[in-house]
């Protein structure tokens, strides 16, 4: 099938590359010429496991990129909207990029004959596809949805760091269509994908809600685990031992029960805030979801409290921050728990040395005054304390490196340092244990 994909961020680039791998002819649309040139040159514009290989294999063949909406739509039968949906200053969803993409697609569809299907893959709050995207498409194109063109909502369930695998091996595929024909067209895109469950067809607002309910539940499990962890810390109980047994309950499962510095990334914080904003807009007060965010925002500051208990005032003291990405396997720092931690350290006058295997460059754009190191060894040298913020596997193997510290204090936000097995004697404390 011939597909155009608007946006070459995480979701758009992975979607485009994987659809090309499935044999479809894919055109990426992006206003960023640098990203367009990278894709056409066989280079991924983002860092994601296995993505470079896919783009390299299909660039110039099943995969190409352009900044021209008109030509891309003319040369495709389906257009995916995969643009960002950031939070506004109040935490509500900002749909400005979605609206702009919808308008551009609408104008292009208006100049094209035949039935074209627009698929919203960006994460948007319920009613967006029906009440925002579709009217814009109709007004810009001068055509009628369901008659002259189709509209569907196809949420993504991709884990950063595992996005290519998740796309090609999904546990579910959800298609919310305004009309049966457009739903059938979208479902055919996945004919070669082996899904663990049958393909789910529903309406757009239900598809939108499925994505938000999914992410909000996972975020709730994490904040619940952190709340239990904070209580266990006060009582001298190993929260990991507690939650290991709790996770044996088949109704709960062991996933997302690890206590720590909290969740980050492009999805969980933004999506929970967006759903709370939508809830309040329709007159419902989401007490539980508000608490999920509040617990998560407090966790990083507990790292600083523990650090001050260990070494006192932070002014002019050199502190190492290990891990800047919000999770391992990615260079994404969006909503990373390292951001508020570094902000607190700088506010208190600390000197910071930081290291991440992938995210140094991205974090440098946010905090230019931090010293970014090329290795954990360099970052730990002569520091007075270390904060572990991301669960990169290489941090599990640190040992002699801690001997380079001036003061061997380690505050672990991810329970990744095997302190009981270390040859080096360190003053170790976990955020929840």
Short mmCIF file of C-alpha atoms in Angstrom, two decimals, residues 26-344:
data_model
loop_
_atom_site.label_atom_id
_atom_site.label_comp_id
_atom_site.label_asym_id
_atom_site.label_seq_id
_atom_site.Cartn_x
_atom_site.Cartn_y
_atom_site.Cartn_z
CA UNK A 26 6.16 5.00 2.59
CA UNK A 27 6.77 8.74 2.35
CA UNK A 28 7.74 10.68 5.51
CA UNK A 29 6.56 14.30 5.64
CA UNK A 30 8.45 16.72 7.88
CA UNK A 31 9.06 20.47 7.81
CA UNK A 32 12.55 19.87 9.25
CA UNK A 33 14.79 19.59 6.18
CA UNK A 34 17.60 18.08 8.25
CA UNK A 35 15.39 15.14 9.20
CA UNK A 36 14.20 14.77 5.63
CA UNK A 37 17.77 14.65 4.36
CA UNK A 38 18.81 12.14 7.03
CA UNK A 39 16.03 9.70 6.15
CA UNK A 40 16.73 10.00 2.43
CA UNK A 41 20.39 9.31 3.20
CA UNK A 42 19.52 6.17 5.16
CA UNK A 43 20.20 7.71 8.57
CA UNK A 44 17.71 7.66 11.44
CA UNK A 45 16.88 11.12 12.85
CA UNK A 46 16.46 9.55 16.32
CA UNK A 47 18.28 6.92 18.34
CA UNK A 48 16.21 3.77 18.72
CA UNK A 49 17.27 0.13 18.79
CA UNK A 50 17.17 -1.56 15.34
CA UNK A 51 15.81 1.57 13.65
CA UNK A 52 19.05 2.56 11.91
CA UNK A 53 19.18 -0.78 10.13
CA UNK A 54 15.59 -0.56 8.89
CA UNK A 55 16.02 2.96 7.53
CA UNK A 56 19.33 2.07 5.91
CA UNK A 57 17.75 -0.97 4.25
CA UNK A 58 14.72 0.85 2.83
CA UNK A 59 15.86 4.44 2.15
CA UNK A 60 15.59 5.11 -1.57
CA UNK A 61 13.31 2.11 -1.98
CA UNK A 62 10.18 1.64 0.11
CA UNK A 63 11.08 4.64 2.26
CA UNK A 64 11.67 8.27 1.35
CA UNK A 65 11.07 11.67 2.90
CA UNK A 66 9.86 15.09 1.76
CA UNK A 67 8.65 18.41 3.13
CA UNK A 68 6.00 18.67 0.39
CA UNK A 69 2.54 17.64 1.67
CA UNK A 70 0.96 17.94 -1.75
CA UNK A 71 3.26 15.51 -3.55
CA UNK A 72 3.24 13.04 -0.63
CA UNK A 73 -0.55 12.91 -0.44
CA UNK A 74 -0.88 12.66 -4.22
CA UNK A 75 1.45 9.67 -4.14
CA UNK A 76 -0.27 7.84 -1.27
CA UNK A 77 -3.64 6.40 -0.30
CA UNK A 78 -3.28 6.64 3.49
CA UNK A 79 -1.79 9.44 5.62
CA UNK A 80 -0.75 8.95 9.25
CA UNK A 81 -0.64 11.92 11.62
CA UNK A 82 2.30 11.20 13.95
CA UNK A 83 3.14 14.67 15.25
CA UNK A 84 3.80 15.74 18.82
CA UNK A 85 1.08 16.53 21.35
CA UNK A 86 2.97 18.34 24.13
CA UNK A 87 1.50 19.76 27.31
CA UNK A 88 0.62 23.43 27.53
CA UNK A 89 1.55 25.65 30.49
CA UNK A 90 -1.35 24.21 32.48
CA UNK A 91 -0.61 20.55 31.76
CA UNK A 92 -3.42 20.18 29.21
CA UNK A 93 -2.80 18.73 25.76
CA UNK A 94 -1.58 21.16 23.11
CA UNK A 95 -3.17 20.19 19.78
CA UNK A 96 -1.67 23.01 17.71
CA UNK A 97 0.68 20.72 15.74
CA UNK A 98 -2.11 18.19 15.14
CA UNK A 99 -4.36 20.99 13.86
CA UNK A 100 -1.66 22.30 11.55
CA UNK A 101 -0.97 18.83 10.14
CA UNK A 102 -4.70 18.23 9.66
CA UNK A 103 -5.11 21.49 7.78
CA UNK A 104 -2.14 20.76 5.50
CA UNK A 105 -3.45 17.26 4.78
CA UNK A 106 -6.91 18.68 4.12
CA UNK A 107 -5.68 21.13 1.51
CA UNK A 108 -3.72 18.34 -0.21
CA UNK A 109 -6.73 15.98 -0.15
CA UNK A 110 -8.88 18.74 -1.64
CA UNK A 111 -6.69 18.75 -4.73
CA UNK A 112 -6.72 14.98 -5.10
CA UNK A 113 -9.20 12.59 -6.63
CA UNK A 114 -10.11 9.24 -5.14
CA UNK A 115 -10.70 8.05 -1.59
CA UNK A 116 -7.93 8.98 0.85
CA UNK A 117 -7.75 7.80 4.48
CA UNK A 118 -6.31 9.93 7.28
CA UNK A 119 -5.15 8.02 10.37
CA UNK A 120 -4.48 9.77 13.67
CA UNK A 121 -1.65 7.96 15.44
CA UNK A 122 -0.60 10.84 17.67
CA UNK A 123 -1.83 10.40 21.23
CA UNK A 124 -4.85 12.68 21.54
CA UNK A 125 -7.60 12.98 24.15
CA UNK A 126 -11.00 11.43 23.44
CA UNK A 127 -13.15 13.33 20.91
CA UNK A 128 -10.12 14.90 19.18
CA UNK A 129 -10.37 12.83 16.00
CA UNK A 130 -14.09 13.48 15.66
CA UNK A 131 -14.39 17.06 16.93
CA UNK A 132 -11.01 18.57 15.97
CA UNK A 133 -9.24 16.65 13.20
CA UNK A 134 -12.25 15.72 11.07
CA UNK A 135 -13.82 19.22 10.91
CA UNK A 136 -10.44 20.73 9.97
CA UNK A 137 -9.97 18.13 7.23
CA UNK A 138 -13.47 18.83 5.90
CA UNK A 139 -13.07 22.58 5.92
CA UNK A 140 -9.61 22.55 4.32
CA UNK A 141 -10.48 19.96 1.67
CA UNK A 142 -14.02 21.04 0.93
CA UNK A 143 -14.99 17.36 1.10
CA UNK A 144 -17.09 15.20 3.41
CA UNK A 145 -15.60 12.67 5.84
CA UNK A 146 -16.94 9.15 5.40
CA UNK A 147 -17.99 9.91 1.85
CA UNK A 148 -15.07 11.54 0.04
CA UNK A 149 -12.31 10.55 2.46
CA UNK A 150 -11.93 8.35 5.53
CA UNK A 151 -10.74 9.05 9.07
CA UNK A 152 -9.45 6.56 11.63
CA UNK A 153 -7.63 6.57 14.97
CA UNK A 154 -4.87 3.99 15.44
CA UNK A 155 -3.11 4.44 18.82
CA UNK A 156 0.47 3.29 19.31
CA UNK A 157 1.68 1.16 22.21
CA UNK A 158 5.42 1.41 21.63
CA UNK A 159 8.07 1.29 24.34
CA UNK A 160 11.02 3.55 23.66
CA UNK A 161 14.07 1.35 23.27
CA UNK A 162 11.85 -1.52 22.09
CA UNK A 163 9.65 0.37 19.63
CA UNK A 164 10.60 -1.55 16.48
CA UNK A 165 10.05 -4.88 18.22
CA UNK A 166 6.72 -3.72 19.64
CA UNK A 167 5.49 -2.52 16.24
CA UNK A 168 6.37 -5.79 14.54
CA UNK A 169 5.18 -7.99 17.46
CA UNK A 170 2.17 -6.20 18.96
CA UNK A 171 0.03 -7.58 21.75
CA UNK A 172 -2.90 -5.60 20.31
CA UNK A 173 -3.81 -3.45 17.34
CA UNK A 174 -6.64 -0.97 17.85
CA UNK A 175 -8.40 0.82 14.99
CA UNK A 176 -11.12 3.35 15.71
CA UNK A 177 -12.78 4.34 12.46
CA UNK A 178 -15.49 6.85 11.56
CA UNK A 179 -16.64 4.56 8.75
CA UNK A 180 -16.21 0.85 7.99
CA UNK A 181 -14.35 1.37 4.72
CA UNK A 182 -11.54 3.42 6.25
CA UNK A 183 -11.25 0.94 9.12
CA UNK A 184 -10.87 -1.92 6.64
CA UNK A 185 -8.22 0.01 4.69
CA UNK A 186 -6.14 0.62 7.80
CA UNK A 187 -6.48 -2.98 8.98
CA UNK A 188 -5.01 -4.23 5.71
CA UNK A 189 -1.78 -2.40 6.52
CA UNK A 190 -1.21 -4.94 9.29
CA UNK A 191 -2.00 -8.09 7.28
CA UNK A 192 1.58 -9.36 7.63
CA UNK A 193 1.83 -8.56 11.34
CA UNK A 194 1.28 -11.42 13.78
CA UNK A 195 -0.65 -9.91 16.68
CA UNK A 196 -1.01 -11.76 19.98
CA UNK A 197 -4.71 -10.90 20.06
CA UNK A 198 -7.32 -10.29 17.37
CA UNK A 199 -7.40 -6.87 15.78
CA UNK A 200 -9.76 -4.58 17.67
CA UNK A 201 -12.12 -2.35 15.69
CA UNK A 202 -14.04 0.37 17.50
CA UNK A 203 -14.91 4.06 17.21
CA UNK A 204 -12.30 6.85 17.39
CA UNK A 205 -13.05 8.17 20.87
CA UNK A 206 -12.91 4.67 22.35
CA UNK A 207 -9.58 4.05 20.62
CA UNK A 208 -8.28 7.34 22.01
CA UNK A 209 -9.45 6.43 25.51
CA UNK A 210 -7.87 2.98 25.36
CA UNK A 211 -4.44 4.60 24.94
CA UNK A 212 -4.97 7.01 27.85
CA UNK A 213 -6.43 4.37 30.15
CA UNK A 214 -3.50 2.07 29.32
CA UNK A 215 -0.78 4.61 30.12
CA UNK A 216 -2.59 6.05 33.13
CA UNK A 217 -2.92 2.60 34.66
CA UNK A 218 0.78 1.84 34.20
CA UNK A 219 1.70 5.22 35.67
CA UNK A 220 -0.62 4.52 38.60
CA UNK A 221 1.15 1.21 39.28
CA UNK A 222 4.47 3.04 39.40
CA UNK A 223 3.28 5.81 41.72
CA UNK A 224 1.54 3.26 43.93
CA UNK A 225 4.79 1.29 44.16
CA UNK A 226 6.70 4.45 45.00
CA UNK A 227 4.22 5.38 47.70
CA UNK A 228 4.55 1.91 49.23
CA UNK A 229 8.33 2.23 48.87
CA UNK A 230 8.36 5.55 50.72
CA UNK A 231 6.35 4.01 53.56
CA UNK A 232 8.61 0.94 53.64
CA UNK A 233 11.66 3.21 53.86
CA UNK A 234 10.28 4.78 57.04
CA UNK A 235 9.58 1.36 58.53
CA UNK A 236 12.89 -0.26 57.63
CA UNK A 237 11.23 -2.72 55.22
CA UNK A 238 12.68 -3.81 51.86
CA UNK A 239 9.98 -2.65 49.46
CA UNK A 240 11.41 -4.82 46.70
CA UNK A 241 10.81 -7.93 48.79
CA UNK A 242 7.26 -6.73 49.44
CA UNK A 243 6.42 -5.94 45.83
CA UNK A 244 8.02 -9.13 44.52
CA UNK A 245 5.46 -11.14 46.47
CA UNK A 246 2.63 -8.73 45.59
CA UNK A 247 3.49 -9.22 41.91
CA UNK A 248 2.99 -12.96 42.26
CA UNK A 249 -0.75 -12.29 42.40
CA UNK A 250 -1.93 -13.07 38.86
CA UNK A 251 -4.44 -10.22 39.10
CA UNK A 252 -1.60 -7.71 39.58
CA UNK A 253 1.47 -9.11 37.72
CA UNK A 254 5.08 -8.19 38.55
CA UNK A 255 5.42 -5.44 35.95
CA UNK A 256 5.80 -1.74 36.83
CA UNK A 257 6.10 -2.46 40.56
CA UNK A 258 9.72 -1.36 41.06
CA UNK A 259 10.04 1.62 43.38
CA UNK A 260 12.41 4.40 42.46
CA UNK A 261 12.80 7.99 41.32
CA UNK A 262 9.57 7.96 39.30
CA UNK A 263 8.44 7.75 35.70
CA UNK A 264 9.31 10.06 32.82
CA UNK A 265 9.41 10.01 29.04
CA UNK A 266 7.20 11.37 26.31
CA UNK A 267 4.06 9.46 27.33
CA UNK A 268 3.20 8.77 30.96
CA UNK A 269 3.52 12.25 32.54
CA UNK A 270 2.01 14.03 29.54
CA UNK A 271 -0.81 11.54 29.05
CA UNK A 272 -1.90 11.47 32.68
CA UNK A 273 -1.93 15.27 32.78
CA UNK A 274 -3.88 15.41 29.52
CA UNK A 275 -6.49 12.99 30.82
CA UNK A 276 -6.87 14.92 34.07
CA UNK A 277 -7.27 18.10 32.03
CA UNK A 278 -9.91 16.51 29.82
CA UNK A 279 -11.70 15.14 32.89
CA UNK A 280 -11.91 18.57 34.50
CA UNK A 281 -13.06 20.06 31.20
CA UNK A 282 -16.10 17.76 31.24
CA UNK A 283 -16.80 18.40 34.94
CA UNK A 284 -15.13 15.43 36.65
CA UNK A 285 -12.42 15.75 39.31
CA UNK A 286 -9.85 12.94 38.75
CA UNK A 287 -8.65 12.56 42.35
CA UNK A 288 -6.60 9.39 41.80
CA UNK A 289 -4.87 10.62 38.64
CA UNK A 290 -3.98 13.93 40.28
CA UNK A 291 -2.33 11.94 43.07
CA UNK A 292 -0.40 9.81 40.58
CA UNK A 293 1.24 12.95 39.18
CA UNK A 294 1.83 14.48 42.62
CA UNK A 295 3.64 11.38 43.92
CA UNK A 296 5.76 11.24 40.77
CA UNK A 297 6.75 14.90 40.99
CA UNK A 298 7.83 14.51 44.61
CA UNK A 299 10.09 11.47 44.08
CA UNK A 300 13.12 13.22 42.52
CA UNK A 301 13.21 15.79 45.33
CA UNK A 302 13.49 12.92 47.81
CA UNK A 303 16.80 12.08 46.14
CA UNK A 304 18.09 15.52 47.09
CA UNK A 305 16.77 15.16 50.66
CA UNK A 306 18.66 11.87 51.06
CA UNK A 307 21.80 13.44 49.60
CA UNK A 308 21.68 16.36 52.04
CA UNK A 309 21.20 13.95 54.95
CA UNK A 310 24.44 12.27 53.90
CA UNK A 311 26.73 15.20 53.02
CA UNK A 312 25.01 18.32 54.33
CA UNK A 313 24.91 21.56 52.37
CA UNK A 314 25.50 21.10 48.65
CA UNK A 315 27.04 24.46 47.79
CA UNK A 316 30.38 24.13 45.96
CA UNK A 317 30.33 20.34 46.32
CA UNK A 318 30.93 18.16 43.25
CA UNK A 319 28.05 15.75 42.64
CA UNK A 320 27.97 13.02 39.99
CA UNK A 321 24.72 12.29 38.16
CA UNK A 322 24.75 8.91 36.40
CA UNK A 323 21.96 8.58 33.86
CA UNK A 324 20.18 11.40 32.04
CA UNK A 325 17.72 9.60 29.74
CA UNK A 326 14.34 8.86 31.28
CA UNK A 327 15.03 5.11 30.87
CA UNK A 328 17.73 2.88 29.46
CA UNK A 329 17.82 2.11 25.74
CA UNK A 330 17.01 5.65 24.60
CA UNK A 331 18.49 9.14 24.33
CA UNK A 332 15.15 10.73 25.25
CA UNK A 333 15.30 13.14 28.21
CA UNK A 334 11.68 14.30 28.05
CA UNK A 335 10.31 14.35 31.63
CA UNK A 336 13.45 12.50 32.77
CA UNK A 337 13.70 12.45 36.56
CA UNK A 338 17.25 13.71 36.12
CA UNK A 339 15.93 17.11 35.04
CA UNK A 340 14.39 18.18 38.39
CA UNK A 341 17.32 16.59 40.24
CA UNK A 342 19.88 18.60 38.27
CA UNK A 343 17.75 21.73 38.68
CA UNK A 344 17.71 21.21 42.47
#
